[in-house]
Tab-separated table of C-alpha atoms in Angstrom:
chain	number	residue	atom	x	y	z
A	1	ASP	CA	-0.322	0.006	0.250
A	2	VAL	CA	1.363	3.794	-0.390
A	3	LYS	CA	2.267	5.641	2.622
A	4	VAL	CA	2.046	9.286	2.494
A	5	THR	CA	2.958	10.890	5.587
A	6	GLN	CA	2.556	14.588	6.562
A	7	SER	CA	4.296	15.944	9.542
A	8	SER	CA	1.051	17.151	11.347
A	9	ARG	CA	-2.181	16.308	12.160
A	10	TYR	CA	-2.838	19.838	13.939
A	11	LEU	CA	-0.396	23.126	13.547
A	12	VAL	CA	-1.356	27.076	15.144
A	13	LYS	CA	0.517	29.716	14.268
A	14	ARG	CA	0.499	33.115	14.096
A	15	THR	CA	-0.123	35.344	11.283
A	16	GLY	CA	2.893	36.791	9.657
A	17	GLU	CA	5.132	33.349	10.747
A	18	LYS	CA	6.869	31.255	8.169
A	19	VAL	CA	5.379	28.178	8.089
A	20	PHE	CA	6.256	24.473	6.413
A	21	LEU	CA	4.459	21.651	5.661
A	22	GLU	CA	6.038	18.506	5.451
A	23	CYS	CA	5.129	15.372	3.321
A	24	VAL	CA	7.099	12.091	1.977
A	25	GLN	CA	5.755	9.161	0.408
A	26	ASP	CA	6.808	5.742	0.262
A	27	MET	CA	6.270	4.792	-2.934
A	28	ASP	CA	9.074	5.823	-5.796
A	29	HIS	CA	6.331	8.303	-6.810
A	30	GLU	CA	6.868	10.763	-9.908
A	31	ASN	CA	4.107	12.659	-9.041
A	32	MET	CA	3.344	14.714	-5.551
A	33	PHE	CA	0.904	17.137	-5.312
A	34	TRP	CA	-0.093	19.961	-3.001
A	35	TYR	CA	-3.802	21.348	-2.095
A	36	ARG	CA	-6.027	22.438	0.504
A	37	GLN	CA	-9.640	21.754	1.020
A	38	ASP	CA	-11.871	24.599	2.197
A	39	PRO	CA	-15.380	24.138	2.520
A	40	GLY	CA	-17.681	24.411	-0.173
A	41	LEU	CA	-14.522	24.949	-2.454
A	42	GLY	CA	-13.632	21.139	-2.934
A	43	LEU	CA	-9.857	20.547	-3.691
A	44	ARG	CA	-7.690	23.221	-5.303
A	45	LEU	CA	-4.187	22.696	-6.528
A	46	ILE	CA	-1.484	24.453	-4.658
A	47	TYR	CA	1.647	23.804	-6.355
A	48	PHE	CA	2.923	20.424	-7.537
A	49	SER	CA	5.960	18.157	-8.792
A	50	TYR	CA	6.632	15.938	-11.463
A	51	ASP	CA	10.207	15.176	-10.548
A	52	VAL	CA	13.199	16.863	-8.227
A	53	LYS	CA	13.255	19.906	-7.662
A	54	MET	CA	10.837	20.479	-10.555
A	55	LYS	CA	7.546	22.089	-9.714
A	56	GLU	CA	4.207	23.653	-11.672
A	57	LYS	CA	1.943	25.856	-9.818
A	58	GLY	CA	-1.138	25.050	-9.698
A	59	ASP	CA	-4.897	27.143	-9.436
A	60	ILE	CA	-4.020	29.016	-6.211
A	61	PRO	CA	-0.207	29.073	-5.561
A	62	GLU	CA	-0.641	33.447	-4.410
A	63	GLY	CA	1.784	33.261	-0.797
A	64	TYR	CA	3.131	29.585	-1.515
A	65	SER	CA	6.375	28.313	-2.270
A	66	VAL	CA	7.592	24.786	-2.539
A	67	SER	CA	10.294	22.509	-2.046
A	68	ARG	CA	11.271	18.703	-3.794
A	69	GLU	CA	14.869	18.104	-3.459
A	70	LYS	CA	14.539	14.686	-2.584
A	71	LYS	CA	11.720	12.515	-4.152
A	72	GLU	CA	10.158	11.065	-1.692
A	73	ARG	CA	10.140	14.684	0.038
A	74	PHE	CA	7.738	17.852	-1.145
A	75	SER	CA	7.464	20.985	0.901
A	76	LEU	CA	4.702	23.279	0.808
A	77	ILE	CA	6.327	26.340	2.489
A	78	LEU	CA	3.593	29.853	3.903
A	79	GLU	CA	6.181	32.707	2.682
A	80	SER	CA	4.202	35.017	5.365
A	81	ALA	CA	1.018	32.858	6.806
A	82	SER	CA	-2.462	35.119	6.651
A	83	THR	CA	-5.620	34.191	8.003
A	84	ASN	CA	-7.747	33.146	4.868
A	85	GLN	CA	-4.363	30.231	5.214
A	86	THR	CA	-6.533	28.665	7.313
A	87	SER	CA	-7.336	25.868	6.022
A	88	MET	CA	-7.475	21.746	5.657
A	89	TYR	CA	-3.567	20.817	3.198
A	90	LEU	CA	-3.431	17.827	1.764
A	91	CYS	CA	-0.687	16.485	-0.034
A	92	ALA	CA	-0.991	13.663	-2.559
A	93	SER	CA	1.635	11.308	-4.408
A	94	GLN	CA	0.865	9.460	-7.533
A	95	GLY	CA	2.680	7.184	-9.549
A	96	THR	CA	2.410	8.221	-13.251
A	97	GLY	CA	-0.386	10.236	-14.863
A	98	ASP	CA	-3.162	7.547	-15.475
A	99	GLN	CA	-3.374	6.133	-11.376
A	100	PRO	CA	-5.574	7.535	-8.761
A	101	GLN	CA	-3.289	9.408	-6.511
A	102	HIS	CA	-2.837	9.053	-3.035
A	103	PHE	CA	-3.393	11.340	-0.120
A	104	GLY	CA	-2.019	11.891	3.217
A	105	ASP	CA	-4.022	12.309	6.493
A	106	GLY	CA	-3.928	15.774	6.220
A	107	THR	CA	-2.689	19.449	8.094
A	108	ARG	CA	-5.645	21.475	9.583
A	109	LEU	CA	-3.487	24.943	9.782
A	110	SER	CA	-4.591	27.261	11.767
A	111	ILE	CA	-3.684	30.864	11.512
A	112	LEU	CA	-4.293	33.451	14.317
B	1	ARG	CA	-19.293	24.940	-17.714
B	2	LYS	CA	-17.228	23.495	-15.005
B	3	GLU	CA	-14.219	20.644	-15.966
B	4	VAL	CA	-15.815	18.096	-13.371
B	5	GLU	CA	-19.704	18.574	-12.070
B	6	GLN	CA	-21.016	16.636	-9.070
B	7	ASP	CA	-24.217	17.410	-8.046
B	8	PRO	CA	-23.780	17.931	-4.062
B	9	GLY	CA	-26.801	16.443	-2.424
B	10	PRO	CA	-27.134	15.574	0.581
B	11	PHE	CA	-28.488	12.307	-0.492
B	12	ASN	CA	-30.646	10.936	2.060
B	13	VAL	CA	-31.186	7.350	1.801
B	14	PRO	CA	-32.746	4.661	3.909
B	15	GLU	CA	-30.188	0.952	4.784
B	16	GLY	CA	-30.703	-1.392	2.560
B	17	ALA	CA	-31.186	1.443	-0.923
B	18	THR	CA	-30.043	1.680	-4.213
B	19	VAL	CA	-28.648	4.375	-4.930
B	20	ALA	CA	-26.534	6.567	-7.701
B	21	PHE	CA	-24.165	9.319	-8.701
B	22	ASN	CA	-23.460	10.752	-11.672
B	23	CYS	CA	-20.569	13.191	-12.857
B	24	THR	CA	-20.358	14.503	-16.248
B	25	TYR	CA	-17.105	16.444	-17.267
B	26	SER	CA	-15.791	18.594	-20.117
B	27	ASN	CA	-12.997	17.704	-22.010
B	28	SER	CA	-13.439	14.856	-24.084
B	29	ALA	CA	-9.815	13.239	-23.852
B	30	SER	CA	-10.060	12.757	-20.509
B	31	GLN	CA	-8.009	9.730	-19.849
B	32	SER	CA	-9.234	7.976	-16.578
B	33	PHE	CA	-11.758	8.248	-14.133
B	34	PHE	CA	-12.079	7.764	-10.457
B	35	TRP	CA	-14.219	7.111	-7.516
B	36	TYR	CA	-13.251	8.644	-4.023
B	37	ARG	CA	-14.670	8.799	-0.571
B	38	GLN	CA	-14.032	11.058	1.590
B	39	ASP	CA	-15.329	11.082	5.257
B	40	CYS	CA	-15.912	14.018	7.768
B	41	ARG	CA	-12.244	16.021	8.360
B	42	LYS	CA	-10.559	12.916	6.258
B	43	GLU	CA	-8.705	12.650	3.752
B	44	PRO	CA	-10.168	11.429	0.283
B	45	LYS	CA	-9.617	7.406	-0.183
B	46	LEU	CA	-9.563	5.770	-3.409
B	47	LEU	CA	-12.627	3.806	-3.656
B	48	MET	CA	-12.466	2.645	-7.135
B	49	SER	CA	-11.207	3.250	-10.590
B	50	VAL	CA	-14.197	3.415	-13.231
B	51	TYR	CA	-12.712	1.655	-16.947
B	52	SER	CA	-14.966	1.876	-20.181
B	53	SER	CA	-16.473	-1.960	-19.713
B	54	GLY	CA	-17.796	-0.512	-16.365
B	55	ASN	CA	-16.282	-2.804	-13.089
B	56	GLU	CA	-18.052	-3.817	-9.669
B	57	ASP	CA	-16.564	-4.453	-6.056
B	58	GLY	CA	-18.437	-5.565	-4.518
B	59	ARG	CA	-21.939	-3.179	-4.038
B	60	PHE	CA	-20.710	-1.413	-5.560
B	61	THR	CA	-20.236	-0.877	-10.187
B	62	ALA	CA	-18.698	2.190	-11.577
B	63	GLN	CA	-19.797	2.917	-15.720
B	64	LEU	CA	-17.967	5.162	-17.811
B	65	ASN	CA	-20.289	6.667	-21.422
B	66	ARG	CA	-17.646	8.400	-22.807
B	67	ALA	CA	-20.033	9.317	-25.651
B	68	SER	CA	-22.121	11.434	-23.344
B	69	GLN	CA	-19.197	11.943	-20.829
B	70	TYR	CA	-20.187	10.755	-17.613
B	71	ILE	CA	-19.096	8.915	-15.115
B	72	SER	CA	-21.847	7.094	-12.815
B	73	LEU	CA	-21.599	4.808	-9.298
B	74	LEU	CA	-23.385	2.678	-8.017
B	75	ILE	CA	-23.869	1.554	-4.249
B	76	ARG	CA	-26.362	-0.932	-3.279
B	77	ASP	CA	-27.508	-2.191	-0.185
B	78	SER	CA	-26.507	1.046	1.554
B	79	LYS	CA	-24.815	0.510	5.119
B	80	LEU	CA	-24.954	3.020	7.869
B	81	SER	CA	-21.046	2.811	6.710
B	82	ASP	CA	-21.576	4.615	3.216
B	83	SER	CA	-22.693	7.548	4.732
B	84	ALA	CA	-19.652	10.264	2.974
B	85	THR	CA	-18.852	12.141	0.092
B	86	TYR	CA	-18.221	10.623	-2.793
B	87	LEU	CA	-15.199	12.580	-4.859
B	88	CYS	CA	-15.271	11.537	-8.668
B	89	VAL	CA	-12.081	12.386	-10.294
B	90	VAL	CA	-11.141	13.183	-13.949
B	91	ASN	CA	-7.465	12.966	-15.423
B	92	LEU	CA	-6.918	14.297	-18.608
B	93	GLY	CA	-2.920	12.799	-18.351
B	94	PRO	CA	0.172	14.302	-16.542
B	95	GLN	CA	-0.310	16.533	-13.890
B	96	LYS	CA	-3.697	16.944	-14.904
B	97	VAL	CA	-5.654	16.044	-12.285
B	98	THR	CA	-9.526	17.046	-11.762
B	99	PHE	CA	-11.624	16.892	-8.836
B	100	GLY	CA	-15.229	17.376	-7.880
B	101	THR	CA	-16.399	18.845	-5.203
B	102	GLY	CA	-18.421	15.894	-4.406
B	103	THR	CA	-21.910	14.495	-4.204
B	104	LYS	CA	-22.912	13.778	-0.250
B	105	LEU	CA	-24.211	11.068	0.722
B	106	GLN	CA	-26.152	9.992	4.109
B	107	VAL	CA	-27.883	6.805	4.654
B	108	ILE	CA	-30.183	6.764	7.601
B	109	PRO	CA	-31.046	3.870	9.679
């Protein structure tokens, strides 16, 4: 079974802080994704990566950056956290493009 | 038109009922299709892939209609534990994955 592990289930940070969310997968998948999910809006793609050191913007990249230094790890960075970034953040990995994505448990991030 | 559309529901059905959800997609070049289940405050989990010939997994049947550009999920003999939100997913190709916003199902005793 694919295992996708996110570093924190719950996180509380203050406005203006730099926030790091980590995601690790154990299946040697090429593709990794970061989403946020808000009530009534569904899953929205922030960034994805299709290889080490490669990244592509998703639908809502503003205020975020990512890092993929190793194949198994994909980090999401909130450069200067704001209250409108309070959300559920979900990491996913995918083998090839026609395969399903597998999600981590999610991180509930609150920005105060 | 949205790339992927689902009826948000909620669908309230009694235990033992059969319920079906549809999901329409706009891009005829879409290549692969999936249904996910998401419980409240949890991550989406893969329920089943959807194959052109249709496929079944226990009480669940998934079908694809390329001509009309929709996929469907049929749940027979609904259980209380089936209560969740069901997301359809359409893959256009590498790195182009679109999630529906989900259909909420509530199975009532």
